[in-house]
């Protein structure tokens, strides 16, 4: 029996308490173990992805109980892709937090980081809806810890809003789970898929409300309008590497929607017709639009990036809500792009913060390392705005192409392209004022000329920080260059998602402890 | 050379200038020149096959699923443009080496320039329209960087942003247009699209696709009404203006119209839109150019005008028009680049570009004079220079073009365009070079070194040669025209010659030149008239537009995200309820399948208490301690509810959780005011009450609905009930679910608990490191403190109870698998035993006796649980698989040993650690406040003589 499929959950779950137990006063040891753990995760995730790339489904029955009675971990193309993406992102975020020294500005960063990874990995891998709730809790509490890492008044305040809103989401998740269990009597996703289709046309309200409540839970996580309010201030106030790691958290919501609403409540399920297949797309378009308008409206760089994340999630959700294989394939391509681009931009904004007094979009004296930072920002902005040559452009083409057959095609095209323009203007203004205007910057006349000469010179970001950002951007470049291969793969993922029979069969037909009951004493 | 290399060379070469920057300016320019030269030679190696009429292609698959492939094609048209781009590029690089000053970062400049060059070559060699889009946007981006190259100039920054916004918009429109085109044709490959003229032109999507593509072309090629960005782009260094904004990038739109000519042209839509835009642009640009005083602005508007001319020629849709357009592109590129370079020389030497401050340079700068005059006369359409030839072809074409049913409209506009064109050329020559030599030039003008005048003179030589011997250019232009026309039209028979006889075009040409001279005569009054006429200022409009957009965006975004959490929550709640209600309304309801159970008096009483406590909480929540009591009641009723539903485990857990929570909350409340201040207005509270009521009602309805109905299948809990003893070795189903069936959930939950404790610790740690610490230290207790902080009675009692409680905890832990209990409850009970010691004797005393730090306890707990799970790997079972056996150690009875107990131990430790760490963290806050610390277990000890040092806390010393 092979245990690799659970390793992405168990490895960080053991590493974190180990760090707490043995190395909580030694930042060096913590860093070493944390990096080693993430490197191991990447290797494991890569090998898992390779194993399932032929379309097979890896099943792991926890406690040896067969589904639906026990919990199962399921690795298919989609979940392993997300695991791989998470671990790759984690590496660069970790390197950045080490390089910038963020990890040493509060307690337990690495333990919380590993727990956070455990939560995310678990959410991607679990085949059980209640277990998904548990992992949502793990990643919520760990992310809250990371978010308020290093403290500070505004950060704590933003953190309270973050955790409160997400607790509303958790409560809603429990409501939804209760409803689903009341309707179907099961929590395993594959089993749910079977039972949901058994529900007759004479009584559909129960399952309909349950399906809607559940998608709203995921929509909160995915920061879909109008449930996105927790995101702007918390992402803007969070320590930059944490915000960068959070780039994958919104994707957990997107992942869950893809998983649940292709398998359990697929678009062709009669009982839940006319719900999310109707209003998810408009909501996604509004998200995309508001996010990009927020980019133009932002007065600070970190909020600008936070809004661009909302917009980019809107784009992902537009593609998802087409509920077609082509749309899902495009969404998955875009998810990878959006994660890397969002994370890179948060890290870049921290590079800017290192060299400036604040992140206000006003002209200030040129900072140390401007040219390099400006170049990175330019690349990040291109990626986020969806301009060539980076993958955002290709993702946008894929989404537009996939939307061609839908009724709302004009709306989709208009919003996607129009919001791109707003985004371009927003980013161009921000970059111009931060990096170019600095060269013409003269200190205001009323400041005393004899500013203290011993004012500490703002430091230059560490080389490792640049390496981390460069690493993320090179992943984006790779995502662009190998776009054909990646898209072919996401297409096979979408095919697997829209034909879930082998998934369901693997989960439900594999015998567990039940089939070999123990002898009674 | 392979087409890939030609495109890729500038991109990869773009890495070199930055690298060579340190080696000096000449080295930097040298490598750039070499890179361009290599690409240029590479292009020339393909000349024979192009001349032979072959179409070279090269292909690498990129995203075949999307239809986006790296497909390149070289035909006459592509060769022509690539030749212009790389050839003029070489001249520009040589020129820029001498133009840029020592303060300019040359590496940066040439990097951007090469990026642009690569993108531009990519456009003209693309065989795939999506690939073309990629390069198209790349030119916008590199031009953005080049316009903003002089970062300290506000004009540069604004011009760059304006250019990016306008061309970016066009690019986005073109994405849509190209996608439509591809959908119609079934392929994004030009070679396929160009073959499908009939199919495309009859498709209903033809018109939208055409408009969108033209939007892209017009913005790029600065056609009215998008012409305004180009003059502002002139803030760029002159080599950039000469290269991008006259010779190459602005021709990209025209290139694309020519490329798409076989499939898009020939329809009324094409004719009306393109011809009109071209005509308007031509006339408007020429008129504005006449009155511009800045040399570069004048040239910029003249470029706009000439681009309009070419557009108009393409718009007519005739083969002759296309040929004239191609010829004029060649001619315009030569004379306009030369003119820009001359303007740069004048700027460089006199330090001004203002025509009003110039004049008389004829004697001071003879070389520049000759170059600029020849180029300008060519632009004016004077015979024996190449501009004359193509302009006459344009006029000829105009006489055959009927727009809006009015035969004279196009010729009249064409003449007036040419007239103003001639006028500004004369003004350029006259006001710059003629007239008396002045003595107030900002600098001391003289001819520059050959580095600056040689590149334009090469171009001017071409101007003259083509002008004198047009037959030299004819085969080449016809070759290019042939590839523009494709299969759509026959190549025109007309020959290129200076003298065509007394044709109408000649008269029109003469009229234009004479008119231009006349305009010059009355220039001063005309200028006065122009300056008094109000006209829309494009930059002001654009700036206002962007400012309005930003204001609107801020007006929308900032109030919406004002940080008011109650609003966020209200919107969230309403959304959730509304979506749920929609789902409910659109579904079907069947009658209930279960009976409503009768409610006995006990149940009703419990229910009433729950309602009363919750209701009381709503009204009394400002009194924090009171609300804590009410929360306690709620917790109690929930526990009783668990008992009612035969879940003693949950009830016990809930009880103990309640106790621990209340203690922790009391500790926390210690640092807060006793009452919550009133923060929201009445109106807002009414709103919140409404939202809460709606949410509560919805929850009730939903719960009621589900409670009366059975699940569609047998619930999985039936299986758990049936198999808990058989498969899990325990008769307590809840515990077996917790540690076995769904042990993985429990594993996750203890981790949540552990994280929460770490979090509380980390939070207090950062609090104590910040400003809060001072506040805490200087905090005055708002109420009287207890006279005796560590009462003897309590100390004695807790000491006595402690072993008992630990015993109970141990018992509860062990019986867990079969009876209500387990690690979680045991952990809480043991924590309470320890907490009591803290309460009785104080933090300092208790923690001094602490052997195992609580972080470690949490870590150990989670680790033990995890390692127990892994343990099953060694017997080939999945994570967390439990096993049990029955052993008998005399004299004990037979008892069960289950691996689940080990897992439960982990749970136990994690719970103890989490609770204690939280408590410790709160106590640390308290410790820093006005709390004297005692090293003794209690304040009054009969066996001790020395009184406790109540007054010697560190805080008191500071006070």
Tab-separated table of C-alpha atoms in Angstrom, chain A residues 165-390:
chain	number	residue	atom	x	y	z
A	165	UNK	CA	-16.275	37.203	7.940
A	166	UNK	CA	-14.748	33.810	7.439
A	167	UNK	CA	-16.390	32.538	10.603
A	168	UNK	CA	-19.677	33.540	9.053
A	169	UNK	CA	-18.557	31.448	6.122
A	170	UNK	CA	-17.717	28.527	8.407
A	171	UNK	CA	-21.095	28.750	10.087
A	172	UNK	CA	-22.727	28.774	6.714
A	173	UNK	CA	-20.652	25.767	5.772
A	174	UNK	CA	-22.067	23.920	8.763
A	175	UNK	CA	-25.599	24.920	7.770
A	176	UNK	CA	-24.929	23.678	4.280
A	177	UNK	CA	-23.443	20.428	5.520
A	178	UNK	CA	-26.375	19.909	7.844
A	179	UNK	CA	-28.768	20.509	4.974
A	180	UNK	CA	-26.900	18.173	2.684
A	181	UNK	CA	-26.696	15.465	5.281
A	182	UNK	CA	-30.386	15.856	6.042
A	183	UNK	CA	-31.196	15.510	2.381
A	184	UNK	CA	-28.851	12.708	1.450
A	185	UNK	CA	-27.563	11.094	4.608
A	186	UNK	CA	-23.986	11.129	3.425
A	187	UNK	CA	-20.955	13.388	3.283
A	188	UNK	CA	-18.680	11.635	0.866
A	189	UNK	CA	-18.527	13.547	-2.385
A	190	UNK	CA	-18.739	10.565	-4.675
A	191	UNK	CA	-21.612	9.133	-2.672
A	192	UNK	CA	-23.284	12.529	-2.708
A	193	UNK	CA	-22.982	12.638	-6.458
A	194	UNK	CA	-24.950	9.413	-6.663
A	195	UNK	CA	-27.531	10.319	-4.089
A	196	UNK	CA	-28.135	13.823	-5.375
A	197	UNK	CA	-29.193	12.364	-8.692
A	198	UNK	CA	-31.723	10.152	-6.880
A	199	UNK	CA	-33.669	13.119	-5.578
A	200	UNK	CA	-36.939	13.262	-7.405
A	201	UNK	CA	-38.600	16.225	-9.039
A	202	UNK	CA	-41.457	16.219	-6.528
A	203	UNK	CA	-39.333	17.734	-3.794
A	204	UNK	CA	-36.304	19.738	-4.759
A	205	UNK	CA	-36.258	22.686	-2.352
A	206	UNK	CA	-34.092	20.887	0.162
A	207	UNK	CA	-31.304	19.989	-2.184
A	208	UNK	CA	-31.569	23.284	-4.022
A	209	UNK	CA	-31.095	25.353	-0.890
A	210	UNK	CA	-28.287	23.067	0.230
A	211	UNK	CA	-26.515	23.416	-3.095
A	212	UNK	CA	-26.850	27.188	-2.988
A	213	UNK	CA	-25.654	27.531	0.593
A	214	UNK	CA	-22.646	25.406	-0.216
A	215	UNK	CA	-21.654	27.365	-3.271
A	216	UNK	CA	-21.956	30.569	-1.253
A	217	UNK	CA	-19.480	29.165	1.246
A	218	UNK	CA	-17.028	28.590	-1.548
A	219	UNK	CA	-17.871	31.942	-3.069
A	220	UNK	CA	-16.846	33.632	0.167
A	221	UNK	CA	-13.520	31.848	-0.018
A	222	UNK	CA	-13.195	32.770	-3.676
A	223	UNK	CA	-13.990	36.422	-2.871
A	224	UNK	CA	-16.867	36.570	-5.296
A	225	UNK	CA	-18.920	39.719	-5.167
A	226	UNK	CA	-20.780	40.629	-3.009
A	227	UNK	CA	-19.076	38.277	-0.559
A	228	UNK	CA	-15.578	39.614	-1.110
A	229	UNK	CA	-15.488	42.282	1.568
A	230	UNK	CA	-13.073	40.420	3.760
A	231	UNK	CA	-10.371	40.437	1.125
A	232	UNK	CA	-9.128	43.965	0.329
A	233	UNK	CA	-8.048	45.124	3.737
A	234	UNK	CA	-6.869	41.778	5.026
A	235	UNK	CA	-4.723	41.038	1.980
A	236	UNK	CA	-3.416	44.585	1.972
A	237	UNK	CA	-2.555	44.538	5.657
A	238	UNK	CA	-1.217	41.011	5.849
A	239	UNK	CA	2.553	40.585	5.791
A	240	UNK	CA	3.534	40.447	2.136
A	241	UNK	CA	4.662	36.815	2.008
A	242	UNK	CA	1.467	35.821	3.746
A	243	UNK	CA	-0.632	37.762	1.266
A	244	UNK	CA	1.351	36.050	-1.463
A	245	UNK	CA	0.581	32.650	0.003
A	246	UNK	CA	-3.057	33.690	0.255
A	247	UNK	CA	-3.084	33.905	-3.521
A	248	UNK	CA	-3.775	30.182	-3.396
A	249	UNK	CA	-6.471	30.511	-0.722
A	250	UNK	CA	-8.994	32.131	-2.996
A	251	UNK	CA	-8.276	29.288	-5.375
A	252	UNK	CA	-9.342	26.818	-2.718
A	253	UNK	CA	-12.805	28.304	-3.099
A	254	UNK	CA	-12.561	28.101	-6.867
A	255	UNK	CA	-11.330	24.525	-6.641
A	256	UNK	CA	-14.181	23.525	-4.380
A	257	UNK	CA	-16.717	25.026	-6.757
A	258	UNK	CA	-15.180	23.196	-9.682
A	259	UNK	CA	-15.114	19.933	-7.772
A	260	UNK	CA	-18.549	20.036	-6.208
A	261	UNK	CA	-20.398	21.636	-9.083
A	262	UNK	CA	-19.099	19.309	-11.722
A	263	UNK	CA	-19.494	16.134	-9.704
A	264	UNK	CA	-22.223	16.491	-7.088
A	265	UNK	CA	-24.371	19.199	-8.628
A	266	UNK	CA	-23.359	19.123	-12.275
A	267	UNK	CA	-24.987	21.584	-14.651
A	268	UNK	CA	-27.227	18.881	-16.066
A	269	UNK	CA	-28.657	17.873	-12.692
A	270	UNK	CA	-32.376	18.574	-12.944
A	271	UNK	CA	-32.953	19.193	-9.258
A	272	UNK	CA	-30.575	22.121	-9.060
A	273	UNK	CA	-31.176	23.641	-12.477
A	274	UNK	CA	-31.630	27.387	-12.760
A	275	UNK	CA	-29.471	28.266	-9.757
A	276	UNK	CA	-25.731	28.763	-9.864
A	277	UNK	CA	-25.737	28.011	-13.571
A	278	UNK	CA	-27.803	31.181	-13.912
A	279	UNK	CA	-26.432	33.759	-11.496
A	280	UNK	CA	-22.859	32.705	-10.941
A	281	UNK	CA	-21.735	34.164	-14.250
A	282	UNK	CA	-23.205	37.630	-13.671
A	283	UNK	CA	-21.717	37.679	-10.182
A	284	UNK	CA	-18.359	36.704	-11.615
A	285	UNK	CA	-18.564	39.476	-14.204
A	286	UNK	CA	-19.370	41.995	-11.493
A	287	UNK	CA	-16.393	40.723	-9.489
A	288	UNK	CA	-14.116	41.099	-12.438
A	289	UNK	CA	-15.342	44.587	-13.105
A	290	UNK	CA	-15.298	45.816	-9.513
A	291	UNK	CA	-11.886	44.297	-8.942
A	292	UNK	CA	-10.386	46.117	-11.885
A	293	UNK	CA	-12.171	49.353	-11.013
A	294	UNK	CA	-10.670	48.948	-7.572
A	295	UNK	CA	-7.246	48.832	-9.195
A	296	UNK	CA	-7.926	52.232	-10.696
A	297	UNK	CA	-9.400	53.597	-7.484
A	298	UNK	CA	-6.729	52.381	-5.094
A	299	UNK	CA	-4.628	54.942	-3.298
A	300	UNK	CA	-2.119	52.445	-2.009
A	301	UNK	CA	-0.188	49.800	-3.833
A	302	UNK	CA	-1.123	46.955	-1.527
A	303	UNK	CA	-4.819	47.650	-1.929
A	304	UNK	CA	-4.336	47.942	-5.653
A	305	UNK	CA	-2.884	44.465	-5.728
A	306	UNK	CA	-5.635	43.174	-3.458
A	307	UNK	CA	-8.275	44.475	-5.831
A	308	UNK	CA	-6.466	43.004	-8.777
A	309	UNK	CA	-6.710	39.672	-6.982
A	310	UNK	CA	-10.480	40.130	-6.724
A	311	UNK	CA	-10.629	40.961	-10.407
A	312	UNK	CA	-8.511	38.021	-11.335
A	313	UNK	CA	-10.702	35.743	-9.244
A	314	UNK	CA	-13.641	37.212	-11.116
A	315	UNK	CA	-11.957	36.117	-14.313
A	316	UNK	CA	-11.467	32.621	-12.924
A	317	UNK	CA	-15.081	32.497	-11.858
A	318	UNK	CA	-16.282	33.682	-15.257
A	319	UNK	CA	-14.516	30.743	-16.808
A	320	UNK	CA	-15.765	28.310	-14.177
A	321	UNK	CA	-19.336	29.490	-14.398
A	322	UNK	CA	-19.496	28.597	-18.066
A	323	UNK	CA	-19.676	25.016	-16.724
A	324	UNK	CA	-18.292	23.568	-19.913
A	325	UNK	CA	-15.127	21.503	-20.328
A	326	UNK	CA	-13.558	24.304	-22.351
A	327	UNK	CA	-14.460	26.857	-19.723
A	328	UNK	CA	-13.102	24.734	-16.918
A	329	UNK	CA	-9.896	24.047	-18.815
A	330	UNK	CA	-9.475	27.784	-19.321
A	331	UNK	CA	-10.260	28.427	-15.675
A	332	UNK	CA	-7.613	25.975	-14.556
A	333	UNK	CA	-5.038	27.526	-16.839
A	334	UNK	CA	-5.966	30.916	-15.484
A	335	UNK	CA	-5.922	29.721	-11.859
A	336	UNK	CA	-2.273	28.779	-12.168
A	337	UNK	CA	-1.517	32.106	-13.778
A	338	UNK	CA	-3.524	34.154	-11.326
A	339	UNK	CA	-1.943	32.458	-8.323
A	340	UNK	CA	1.587	33.091	-9.492
A	341	UNK	CA	0.909	36.615	-10.714
A	342	UNK	CA	-0.966	37.667	-7.586
A	343	UNK	CA	1.705	36.249	-5.318
A	344	UNK	CA	4.477	37.901	-7.312
A	345	UNK	CA	2.746	41.253	-7.147
A	346	UNK	CA	2.314	41.084	-3.390
A	347	UNK	CA	5.979	40.286	-2.987
A	348	UNK	CA	6.927	43.080	-5.371
A	349	UNK	CA	4.829	45.542	-3.434
A	350	UNK	CA	6.806	44.497	-0.378
A	351	UNK	CA	10.025	45.191	-2.258
A	352	UNK	CA	8.638	48.651	-2.894
A	353	UNK	CA	7.698	49.011	0.745
A	354	UNK	CA	11.237	48.162	1.764
A	355	UNK	CA	12.546	51.163	-0.091
A	356	UNK	CA	9.830	53.682	0.657
A	357	UNK	CA	8.218	55.181	3.683
A	358	UNK	CA	4.841	53.757	2.728
A	359	UNK	CA	2.911	52.321	-0.169
A	360	UNK	CA	0.885	55.425	-0.951
A	361	UNK	CA	0.704	56.058	-4.639
A	362	UNK	CA	2.435	59.404	-4.419
A	363	UNK	CA	5.752	60.595	-5.727
A	364	UNK	CA	8.560	59.986	-3.313
A	365	UNK	CA	12.293	60.070	-3.536
A	366	UNK	CA	13.760	57.230	-5.603
A	367	UNK	CA	14.336	54.116	-3.576
A	368	UNK	CA	17.227	51.750	-3.422
A	369	UNK	CA	17.203	49.241	-6.224
A	370	UNK	CA	14.548	51.123	-8.173
A	371	UNK	CA	15.451	49.840	-11.604
A	372	UNK	CA	15.200	46.183	-10.690
A	373	UNK	CA	12.070	46.613	-8.611
A	374	UNK	CA	10.477	48.692	-11.354
A	375	UNK	CA	11.283	46.022	-13.889
A	376	UNK	CA	9.749	43.344	-11.727
A	377	UNK	CA	6.689	45.479	-11.145
A	378	UNK	CA	6.343	46.019	-14.877
A	379	UNK	CA	6.445	42.293	-15.456
A	380	UNK	CA	3.999	41.608	-12.646
A	381	UNK	CA	1.625	44.279	-13.896
A	382	UNK	CA	1.769	42.881	-17.421
A	383	UNK	CA	0.918	39.478	-16.049
A	384	UNK	CA	-1.962	40.730	-13.956
A	385	UNK	CA	-3.353	42.998	-16.653
A	386	UNK	CA	-3.335	40.102	-19.061
A	387	UNK	CA	-1.043	41.657	-21.610
A	388	UNK	CA	1.346	39.727	-23.791
A	389	UNK	CA	3.752	38.116	-23.573
A	390	UNK	CA	2.854	36.565	-20.207
